[in-house]
Amino acid sequence: MAMVCLSDFEAYAKKYLPKIAWDYFAAGADDCTTRDENILAYKRIRFRPRMLRDVSVMDIRTKILGSEISFPVGIAPTGFHQLAWPDGEKSTARAARAMDTCYVVSTYSTSTLEDISAAAPGGLRWFQIYIHSNRAASQQLIQRAEALGFQALVLTADLPYTGKRRDDVRNGFRLPPHMKVKNLEGAFEVCKMSPLDPSVTWNDIYWLRSLTHLPIIIKGILTREDAELAVRHGVQGIVVSNHGGRQLDEGPATIDALVEVVEAVRGRIEVYMDGGVRKGSDVLKALALGAKCVFIGRPALWGLAYKGEEGLQDVLRILQDEFRLSMALAGCASVSEIGQHLVQFSKL
Amino acid sequence: MAMVCLSDFEAYAKKYLPKIAWDYFAAGADDCTTRDENILAYKRIRFRPRMLRDVSVMDIRTKILGSEISFPVGIAPTGFHQLAWPDGEKSTARAARAMDTCYVVSTYSTSTLEDISAAAPGGLRWFQIYIHSNRAASQQLIQRAEALGFQALVLTADLPYTGKRRDDVRNGFRLPPHMKVKNLEGAFEVCKMSPLDPSVTWNDIYWLRSLTHLPIIIKGILTREDAELAVRHGVQGIVVSNHGGRQLDEGPATIDALVEVVEAVRGRIEVYMDGGVRKGSDVLKALALGAKCVFIGRPALWGLAYKGEEGLQDVLRILQDEFRLSMALAGCASVSEIGQHLVQFSKL
Amino acid sequence: MAMVCLSDFEAYAKKYLPKIAWDYFAAGADDCTTRDENILAYKRIRFRPRMLRDVSVMDIRTKILGSEISFPVGIAPTGFHQLAWPDGEKSTARAARAMDTCYVVSTYSTSTLEDISAAAPGGLRWFQIYIHSNRAASQQLIQRAEALGFQALVLTADLPYTGKRRDDVRNGFRLPPHMKVKNLEGAFEVCKMSPLDPSVTWNDIYWLRSLTHLPIIIKGILTREDAELAVRHGVQGIVVSNHGGRQLDEGPATIDALVEVVEAVRGRIEVYMDGGVRKGSDVLKALALGAKCVFIGRPALWGLAYKGEEGLQDVLRILQDEFRLSMALAGCASVSEIGQHLVQFSKL
Amino acid sequence: MAMVCLSDFEAYAKKYLPKIAWDYFAAGADDCTTRDENILAYKRIRFRPRMLRDVSVMDIRTKILGSEISFPVGIAPTGFHQLAWPDGEKSTARAARAMDTCYVVSTYSTSTLEDISAAAPGGLRWFQIYIHSNRAASQQLIQRAEALGFQALVLTADLPYTGKRRDDVRNGFRLPPHMKVKNLEGAFEVCKMSPLDPSVTWNDIYWLRSLTHLPIIIKGILTREDAELAVRHGVQGIVVSNHGGRQLDEGPATIDALVEVVEAVRGRIEVYMDGGVRKGSDVLKALALGAKCVFIGRPALWGLAYKGEEGLQDVLRILQDEFRLSMALAGCASVSEIGQHLVQFSKL
């Protein structure tokens, strides 16, 4: 079977992963409306392609927080990569480095930060964190990440409690006994009562800031009001995200929310997004609407499920080729030529 | 089979209820457009969730007409509960009391008001009435309810004649011989020519008022004009309702009509709604758009059909958990923080 | 099988009519978009029902061109009723008279005007005409109709040529040998090269006027421009129609065009409509948007196919009951209370 | 099987062509959204037909760049006609001449320009070109075409690189060994690394102009900005096209882009369009929105696949008949009466 586009990897993963793992990765909250809307919303955006522009030399590199990456697609933080591939996050780290892009490592990894770092020395990595009720544990994690050379912290803001994913409830989802949430071992037990602190507020950004020299990025922002608060609290970046539709169902698709957030931020900090990216042209749309970079969640897991590090590289390479081609066909030779003039919202 | 969300109860009821009973409960008028729109309309409303707000302590209690309930979901008046469960309305009353919420008892109950009251003493109950051609019968019913401690009257305004529910016509629906419309026994025969009075007008509100000290709530209002009339005629509350889509087909979905009614009422009286509530997030949307409380009709019957009192409690508990979680994920720690800023109408 | 609503008759006709006849009646032009839109467009109109109005005495009678009918639904002109029932148009005439409404007899009838008149003396009938290349034939037909007591002429304006109905082409549709277009016998041969005159213009209205004292109604108007021309040329009425979607495909649904035509006419003459009426509430919507009366085409043929005169009466009686019920549930006790305030166009 | 409308030819071709050829002709880029939108977008345009206009004498002829054609539908440039019919482009040329319309010959023909010209001497033909990296080859082709009596050059602007057509990748599409891209033989090898020059810009229009006296038409324009540039660079015509949805997916449907382009051009040069034309009424819509003529791509190939020259004539004749009928039913007797007043965009 030829792997031509990302849905080929999705079909493969659905066929070969254990049902409980597939369901966990695929899950959306409640009716999965937002999960599916993340994808559908791209369809309502139409390109306005320009012709007869010199696109013989294409430059698709970009910078995020000052670090150059090979193209504006990174790996979003998702948990439990060993469910997809035995080597788990270590394979992810190697693929990301090979493709010269950024990997946002999840707190809920099935490998330690140390093992992930050792697997792909020199790779560009950010660390995704929650603020735990046990603040000392959070502090310790952050300092481990900083010491290991992670280059930014990504605070997930949309999970004071875990969303209701019906299939996980039906399946009684839990990690198989031989997998562990390695980074939290000792500190606390996961997958029972959530140890995350639902009392976290914007003031805790100051507490985070006091712990680390790393840039702080806030993930899960969907409104102009929160975007403004993020800027005012001094974070370095925003990831427009709805957690892949796994938290509050029936919030906005991220590509729709992106417009509102970008408008509010007015260029003061970098804005990224995740959710529903399945084609190179989705990346182009997100950049046209003001994202500096997008991150892929489920497609990365499908790549891992297909062939580990190599499969994930395939996924990234397809996206890269598609992104480059879309840019050229839309008349842009470099990322700096991408702008809002390239798109319009369909009246449908 | 795990009962995870309300559609699980629906599937159960559809499978195990006698077809004629299922059809009766499920019926909508004509093409069932409004029945189905009640549900679809929620999908066109998107949340604008706010992040990083302290939601560690959640307060989902509210008050309706001064009585506190455990969360803003009550039991709408529906007829013939014995079709769903042998103990009928008595089970409903016990479940509502156990869950600390309001049960609006239907005139078309298969238990007497006295038996219902005795089944769950101290529960918060309202009584749903029609105005019958035989006004003395109406008066007697109202006075029985008041004497039994019912705390409000809910006048159904949208049934001068019964809507055309095709399946009921095809099935020749009628109550099985061992069930009776207990509250009307003696007074008149039901299920033949409707004994309801189609000449009722707003002036009859004054007549009602003269009969009772109870607050009067009017159910079935769908326009700003009628909302204004309701306020002017001195009622204490409005239930925005289209009778579950069983009366005039192709009127508005109730969540859409709610906006118009709330705007017209301008806070002068309480506004409630029923129709299409299937998830905790539907409740949150209704409250964001100005409803003080919502009522569930068919889902309560599915709960009864599943396991009587216990099944209905399951339904209410699921709604309660989902509502609390939605609130938290949208950034609200108490009902008083819910407002219109939380939602927007999708352009689709 | 219980005949509860008009789609029951449709299902019956589809099952029992010869395929070639069913296909002919069901046919729409090209992709049948307009045929289907005629029905779908009603779904985009929502009622704004009013409550607590005295609807104990319902008056659904109305007048068209001064003649009273039992309710605002007449029989549209459709051809070849013998394809549906052996007695053809004679049964139609009897059913219309029995139900006290207007029957617009088609030029393409399989009975003569004389036989139709004799079948139901005293019935209210209009005569639908084309202007033929052979004008003397047209004149003769008109004068026969006037002499027989027909009370208006309905000039079909949308058939300079016959629309392309793919199934009729595939089936090689033609009348069975034992059926004849009776009114044209002798005058000319039908179903070969159309004898209709495609050079007809508005000036021919004056020629028509010179031939007859009957009121002239023009059928097939879909735009404000043509509505204005109709008024200026002195016709007495307009039927907003797209010929059941059998002529130009992808024109407007008639209920949508009605709004534009009514606005242009400003009450100077009566406006009727046909197309897609399947329920009593469709009639109510058309009246709310300004139609004086609607006409049914295919549903009348389904009624004939079911049981001839009796079946058509069933169809009319169902529509009548549904219309009366819709009016009552919308808060109108008489046709004069119906107005635009009753409806709104859905944003969908 | 009767061939009644263009989808009959599509069904035939899908059934009888080798899968790899069918897939190649049917292919769209990525998700095929734009390919399908080209067709769907017509459905959102509604006619506003006018009645009682003299349509007894219909004139459907028009002129493009001064040459008269029998009706405003030409043959769009598509490659590899031998995949559809053994005689390939020679049959196409004969059919176009027989139907008295214009055939835009593709650079990627499987016959030489000389053979095509010899097959149908005197036919109106334009030549579609790319600008190749090997400019001498381009120059030579253009001069051959001019010498052979081609009457215009059509520069394809939307293919700096080939779009990603998934099925072609899966099928490993390539021409069968016995077919050749005849016009390029010797000059360079096709179907490997594209020899097209992705560095082409608007300035190359001046270079083209210097090579030939033929009018230059630019194909692939979708925005007002590029339309304005086309006018300023002195081309004689624009073909609004998205390459049948085979290049950048999720750009606009051509009928939608046409409106924008026509508005920008303000009559200074002729505007044509291709994409999604499947019925005579589609042609009427395109003309109402300002196109001077439309071109058909896939339907021409289906006609060839059906019966070569004869099949393509069938396709053109059906379109011609449908176009004439649509015009008449909309109230237009000649192409000059077609205007924007005939259409409106549906709110849906």
mmCIF file of N, CA, C and O in Angstrom, chain C residues 61-119:
data_model
loop_
_atom_site.group_PDB
_atom_site.id
_atom_site.type_symbol
_atom_site.label_atom_id
_atom_site.label_comp_id
_atom_site.label_asym_id
_atom_site.label_seq_id
_atom_site.Cartn_x
_atom_site.Cartn_y
_atom_site.Cartn_z
ATOM 1 N N ARG C 61 -62.338 29.255 5.060
ATOM 2 C CA ARG C 61 -62.812 29.581 3.714
ATOM 3 C C ARG C 61 -62.065 30.810 3.188
ATOM 4 O O ARG C 61 -61.576 31.636 3.944
ATOM 5 N N THR C 62 -62.006 30.921 1.871
ATOM 6 C CA THR C 62 -61.439 32.130 1.278
ATOM 7 C C THR C 62 -62.133 32.373 -0.047
ATOM 8 O O THR C 62 -62.986 31.595 -0.471
ATOM 9 N N LYS C 63 -61.779 33.497 -0.689
ATOM 10 C CA LYS C 63 -62.338 33.800 -2.008
ATOM 11 C C LYS C 63 -61.207 33.982 -3.007
ATOM 12 O O LYS C 63 -60.203 34.610 -2.697
ATOM 13 N N ILE C 64 -61.428 33.458 -4.207
ATOM 14 C CA ILE C 64 -60.490 33.753 -5.300
ATOM 15 C C ILE C 64 -61.289 34.326 -6.456
ATOM 16 O O ILE C 64 -62.285 33.750 -6.885
ATOM 17 N N LEU C 65 -60.875 35.483 -6.904
ATOM 18 C CA LEU C 65 -61.612 36.232 -7.932
ATOM 19 C C LEU C 65 -63.089 36.292 -7.605
ATOM 20 O O LEU C 65 -63.944 36.124 -8.476
ATOM 21 N N GLY C 66 -63.394 36.458 -6.328
ATOM 22 C CA GLY C 66 -64.777 36.635 -5.934
ATOM 23 C C GLY C 66 -65.553 35.365 -5.643
ATOM 24 O O GLY C 66 -66.657 35.424 -5.091
ATOM 25 N N SER C 67 -64.989 34.224 -5.975
ATOM 26 C CA SER C 67 -65.702 32.965 -5.699
ATOM 27 C C SER C 67 -65.186 32.356 -4.401
ATOM 28 O O SER C 67 -63.971 32.228 -4.207
ATOM 29 N N GLU C 68 -66.130 31.942 -3.559
ATOM 30 C CA GLU C 68 -65.708 31.356 -2.300
ATOM 31 C C GLU C 68 -65.316 29.895 -2.493
ATOM 32 O O GLU C 68 -65.963 29.158 -3.230
ATOM 33 N N ILE C 69 -64.260 29.488 -1.827
ATOM 34 C CA ILE C 69 -63.867 28.077 -1.814
ATOM 35 C C ILE C 69 -63.682 27.649 -0.370
ATOM 36 O O ILE C 69 -63.515 28.484 0.517
ATOM 37 N N SER C 70 -63.714 26.342 -0.145
ATOM 38 C CA SER C 70 -63.778 25.835 1.233
ATOM 39 C C SER C 70 -62.467 26.022 1.982
ATOM 40 O O SER C 70 -62.451 26.055 3.210
ATOM 41 N N PHE C 71 -61.388 26.115 1.254
ATOM 42 C CA PHE C 71 -60.087 26.409 1.873
ATOM 43 C C PHE C 71 -59.133 26.757 0.743
ATOM 44 O O PHE C 71 -59.394 26.435 -0.416
ATOM 45 N N PRO C 72 -58.036 27.438 1.043
ATOM 46 C CA PRO C 72 -57.238 28.047 -0.029
ATOM 47 C C PRO C 72 -56.325 27.069 -0.763
ATOM 48 O O PRO C 72 -55.127 27.315 -0.908
ATOM 49 N N VAL C 73 -56.878 25.968 -1.218
ATOM 50 C CA VAL C 73 -56.124 24.989 -2.004
ATOM 51 C C VAL C 73 -56.975 24.547 -3.190
ATOM 52 O O VAL C 73 -58.081 24.026 -2.989
ATOM 53 N N GLY C 74 -56.473 24.789 -4.394
ATOM 54 C CA GLY C 74 -57.157 24.332 -5.602
ATOM 55 C C GLY C 74 -56.337 23.277 -6.322
ATOM 56 O O GLY C 74 -55.248 22.909 -5.886
ATOM 57 N N ILE C 75 -56.889 22.813 -7.443
ATOM 58 C CA ILE C 75 -56.207 21.792 -8.241
ATOM 59 C C ILE C 75 -55.492 22.484 -9.403
ATOM 60 O O ILE C 75 -56.127 23.121 -10.244
ATOM 61 N N ALA C 76 -54.175 22.345 -9.449
ATOM 62 C CA ALA C 76 -53.386 22.956 -10.517
ATOM 63 C C ALA C 76 -53.632 22.223 -11.834
ATOM 64 O O ALA C 76 -54.020 21.048 -11.832
ATOM 65 N N PRO C 77 -53.406 22.909 -12.943
ATOM 66 C CA PRO C 77 -53.581 22.234 -14.228
ATOM 67 C C PRO C 77 -52.437 21.253 -14.480
ATOM 68 O O PRO C 77 -51.281 21.645 -14.490
ATOM 69 N N THR C 78 -52.768 19.982 -14.644
ATOM 70 C CA THR C 78 -51.783 18.971 -15.036
ATOM 71 C C THR C 78 -52.436 18.143 -16.128
ATOM 72 O O THR C 78 -53.661 18.010 -16.171
ATOM 73 N N GLY C 79 -51.631 17.590 -16.992
ATOM 74 C CA GLY C 79 -52.179 16.901 -18.154
ATOM 75 C C GLY C 79 -52.459 15.433 -17.896
ATOM 76 O O GLY C 79 -52.011 14.859 -16.898
ATOM 77 N N PHE C 80 -53.264 14.851 -18.770
ATOM 78 C CA PHE C 80 -53.333 13.394 -18.909
ATOM 79 C C PHE C 80 -53.778 12.648 -17.655
ATOM 80 O O PHE C 80 -53.139 11.677 -17.229
ATOM 81 N N HIS C 81 -54.884 13.064 -17.073
ATOM 82 C CA HIS C 81 -55.331 12.417 -15.830
ATOM 83 C C HIS C 81 -55.715 10.959 -16.030
ATOM 84 O O HIS C 81 -55.718 10.185 -15.075
ATOM 85 N N GLN C 82 -56.021 10.571 -17.261
ATOM 86 C CA GLN C 82 -56.349 9.151 -17.489
ATOM 87 C C GLN C 82 -55.136 8.249 -17.261
ATOM 88 O O GLN C 82 -55.291 7.051 -17.057
ATOM 89 N N LEU C 83 -53.946 8.841 -17.315
ATOM 90 C CA LEU C 83 -52.768 8.045 -16.956
ATOM 91 C C LEU C 83 -52.814 7.619 -15.494
ATOM 92 O O LEU C 83 -52.179 6.655 -15.084
ATOM 93 N N ALA C 84 -53.551 8.376 -14.674
ATOM 94 C CA ALA C 84 -53.604 8.090 -13.241
ATOM 95 C C ALA C 84 -54.843 7.284 -12.856
ATOM 96 O O ALA C 84 -54.811 6.492 -11.909
ATOM 97 N N TRP C 85 -55.927 7.489 -13.619
ATOM 98 C CA TRP C 85 -57.208 6.855 -13.237
ATOM 99 C C TRP C 85 -58.097 6.825 -14.475
ATOM 100 O O TRP C 85 -58.143 7.806 -15.217
ATOM 101 N N PRO C 86 -58.797 5.711 -14.704
ATOM 102 C CA PRO C 86 -59.542 5.566 -15.961
ATOM 103 C C PRO C 86 -60.488 6.725 -16.265
ATOM 104 O O PRO C 86 -60.579 7.161 -17.416
ATOM 105 N N ASP C 87 -61.127 7.245 -15.242
ATOM 106 C CA ASP C 87 -62.100 8.298 -15.500
ATOM 107 C C ASP C 87 -61.457 9.679 -15.629
ATOM 108 O O ASP C 87 -62.157 10.664 -15.879
ATOM 109 N N GLY C 88 -60.166 9.749 -15.380
ATOM 110 C CA GLY C 88 -59.387 10.949 -15.623
ATOM 111 C C GLY C 88 -59.993 12.218 -15.053
ATOM 112 O O GLY C 88 -60.416 12.273 -13.886
ATOM 113 N N GLU C 89 -60.023 13.247 -15.883
ATOM 114 C CA GLU C 89 -60.411 14.577 -15.433
ATOM 115 C C GLU C 89 -61.846 14.640 -14.913
ATOM 116 O O GLU C 89 -62.193 15.551 -14.156
ATOM 117 N N LYS C 90 -62.663 13.697 -15.323
ATOM 118 C CA LYS C 90 -64.037 13.710 -14.811
ATOM 119 C C LYS C 90 -64.042 13.419 -13.312
ATOM 120 O O LYS C 90 -64.776 14.066 -12.550
ATOM 121 N N SER C 91 -63.193 12.504 -12.911
ATOM 122 C CA SER C 91 -63.060 12.251 -11.466
ATOM 123 C C SER C 91 -62.494 13.470 -10.744
ATOM 124 O O SER C 91 -62.934 13.821 -9.647
ATOM 125 N N THR C 92 -61.538 14.088 -11.362
ATOM 126 C CA THR C 92 -60.947 15.285 -10.750
ATOM 127 C C THR C 92 -62.020 16.350 -10.522
ATOM 128 O O THR C 92 -62.094 16.962 -9.448
ATOM 129 N N ALA C 93 -62.841 16.533 -11.542
ATOM 130 C CA ALA C 93 -63.890 17.562 -11.449
ATOM 131 C C ALA C 93 -64.875 17.236 -10.328
ATOM 132 O O ALA C 93 -65.286 18.112 -9.564
ATOM 133 N N ARG C 94 -65.223 15.959 -10.225
ATOM 134 C CA ARG C 94 -66.171 15.582 -9.169
ATOM 135 C C ARG C 94 -65.568 15.779 -7.780
ATOM 136 O O ARG C 94 -66.225 16.266 -6.865
ATOM 137 N N ALA C 95 -64.297 15.415 -7.632
ATOM 138 C CA ALA C 95 -63.656 15.564 -6.321
ATOM 139 C C ALA C 95 -63.541 17.041 -5.939
ATOM 140 O O ALA C 95 -63.795 17.426 -4.793
ATOM 141 N N ALA C 96 -63.163 17.870 -6.898
ATOM 142 C CA ALA C 96 -63.013 19.301 -6.607
ATOM 143 C C ALA C 96 -64.352 19.897 -6.184
ATOM 144 O O ALA C 96 -64.427 20.669 -5.219
ATOM 145 N N ARG C 97 -65.401 19.510 -6.907
ATOM 146 C CA ARG C 97 -66.715 20.049 -6.534
ATOM 147 C C ARG C 97 -67.136 19.545 -5.158
ATOM 148 O O ARG C 97 -67.630 20.310 -4.319
ATOM 149 N N ALA C 98 -66.913 18.264 -4.918
ATOM 150 C CA ALA C 98 -67.298 17.711 -3.613
ATOM 151 C C ALA C 98 -66.585 18.440 -2.476
ATOM 152 O O ALA C 98 -67.147 18.638 -1.404
ATOM 153 N N MET C 99 -65.346 18.818 -2.734
ATOM 154 C CA MET C 99 -64.584 19.497 -1.687
ATOM 155 C C MET C 99 -64.743 21.001 -1.778
ATOM 156 O O MET C 99 -64.087 21.746 -1.049
ATOM 157 N N ASP C 100 -65.557 21.448 -2.689
ATOM 158 C CA ASP C 100 -65.886 22.866 -2.778
ATOM 159 C C ASP C 100 -64.648 23.729 -3.041
ATOM 160 O O ASP C 100 -64.403 24.728 -2.372
ATOM 161 N N THR C 101 -63.890 23.296 -4.021
ATOM 162 C CA THR C 101 -62.747 24.126 -4.377
ATOM 163 C C THR C 101 -62.613 24.232 -5.893
ATOM 164 O O THR C 101 -63.456 23.720 -6.634
ATOM 165 N N CYS C 102 -61.575 24.911 -6.327
ATOM 166 C CA CYS C 102 -61.425 25.270 -7.736
ATOM 167 C C CYS C 102 -60.522 24.268 -8.458
ATOM 168 O O CYS C 102 -59.463 23.892 -7.958
ATOM 169 N N TYR C 103 -60.951 23.887 -9.643
ATOM 170 C CA TYR C 103 -60.164 22.958 -10.461
ATOM 171 C C TYR C 103 -59.741 23.697 -11.729
ATOM 172 O O TYR C 103 -60.581 24.147 -12.501
ATOM 173 N N VAL C 104 -58.443 23.814 -11.925
ATOM 174 C CA VAL C 104 -57.942 24.453 -13.137
ATOM 175 C C VAL C 104 -57.692 23.355 -14.167
ATOM 176 O O VAL C 104 -56.739 22.569 -14.055
ATOM 177 N N VAL C 105 -58.546 23.295 -15.148
ATOM 178 C CA VAL C 105 -58.501 22.222 -16.134
ATOM 179 C C VAL C 105 -57.391 22.521 -17.148
ATOM 180 O O VAL C 105 -57.300 23.636 -17.664
ATOM 181 N N SER C 106 -56.583 21.503 -17.427
ATOM 182 C CA SER C 106 -55.474 21.674 -18.364
ATOM 183 C C SER C 106 -55.931 21.543 -19.807
ATOM 184 O O SER C 106 -56.839 20.763 -20.114
ATOM 185 N N THR C 107 -55.317 22.301 -20.689
ATOM 186 C CA THR C 107 -55.543 22.094 -22.116
ATOM 187 C C THR C 107 -55.231 20.646 -22.488
ATOM 188 O O THR C 107 -55.929 20.040 -23.303
ATOM 189 N N TYR C 108 -54.210 20.105 -21.866
ATOM 190 C CA TYR C 108 -53.822 18.723 -22.175
ATOM 191 C C TYR C 108 -54.623 17.707 -21.365
ATOM 192 O O TYR C 108 -54.060 16.804 -20.740
ATOM 193 N N SER C 109 -55.905 17.867 -21.358
ATOM 194 C CA SER C 109 -56.758 16.904 -20.671
ATOM 195 C C SER C 109 -57.041 15.725 -21.584
ATOM 196 O O SER C 109 -57.019 15.844 -22.807
ATOM 197 N N THR C 110 -57.332 14.601 -20.947
ATOM 198 C CA THR C 110 -57.724 13.425 -21.727
ATOM 199 C C THR C 110 -59.250 13.287 -21.765
ATOM 200 O O THR C 110 -59.768 12.234 -22.140
ATOM 201 N N SER C 111 -59.951 14.331 -21.354
ATOM 202 C CA SER C 111 -61.406 14.411 -21.540
ATOM 203 C C SER C 111 -61.689 15.776 -22.158
ATOM 204 O O SER C 111 -60.923 16.725 -21.960
ATOM 205 N N THR C 112 -62.804 15.899 -22.842
ATOM 206 C CA THR C 112 -63.157 17.203 -23.409
ATOM 207 C C THR C 112 -63.664 18.123 -22.299
ATOM 208 O O THR C 112 -64.128 17.665 -21.249
ATOM 209 N N LEU C 113 -63.583 19.389 -22.560
ATOM 210 C CA LEU C 113 -64.136 20.369 -21.616
ATOM 211 C C LEU C 113 -65.610 20.078 -21.362
ATOM 212 O O LEU C 113 -66.104 20.234 -20.243
ATOM 213 N N GLU C 114 -66.287 19.663 -22.408
ATOM 214 C CA GLU C 114 -67.715 19.398 -22.285
ATOM 215 C C GLU C 114 -67.968 18.232 -21.321
ATOM 216 O O GLU C 114 -68.836 18.313 -20.438
ATOM 217 N N ASP C 115 -67.194 17.157 -21.480
ATOM 218 C CA ASP C 115 -67.373 16.001 -20.598
ATOM 219 C C ASP C 115 -67.010 16.344 -19.158
ATOM 220 O O ASP C 115 -67.661 15.887 -18.219
ATOM 221 N N ILE C 116 -65.959 17.122 -18.997
ATOM 222 C CA ILE C 116 -65.557 17.521 -17.642
ATOM 223 C C ILE C 116 -66.665 18.338 -16.993
ATOM 224 O O ILE C 116 -67.038 18.115 -15.837
ATOM 225 N N SER C 117 -67.214 19.269 -17.745
ATOM 226 C CA SER C 117 -68.283 20.112 -17.202
ATOM 227 C C SER C 117 -69.508 19.279 -16.856
ATOM 228 O O SER C 117 -70.136 19.476 -15.805
ATOM 229 N N ALA C 118 -69.829 18.360 -17.731
ATOM 230 C CA ALA C 118 -71.010 17.527 -17.505
ATOM 231 C C ALA C 118 -70.823 16.623 -16.286
ATOM 232 O O ALA C 118 -71.794 16.274 -15.606
ATOM 233 N N ALA C 119 -69.575 16.252 -16.007
ATOM 234 C CA ALA C 119 -69.313 15.325 -14.900
ATOM 235 C C ALA C 119 -69.598 15.957 -13.547
ATOM 236 O O ALA C 119 -69.932 15.253 -12.587
#
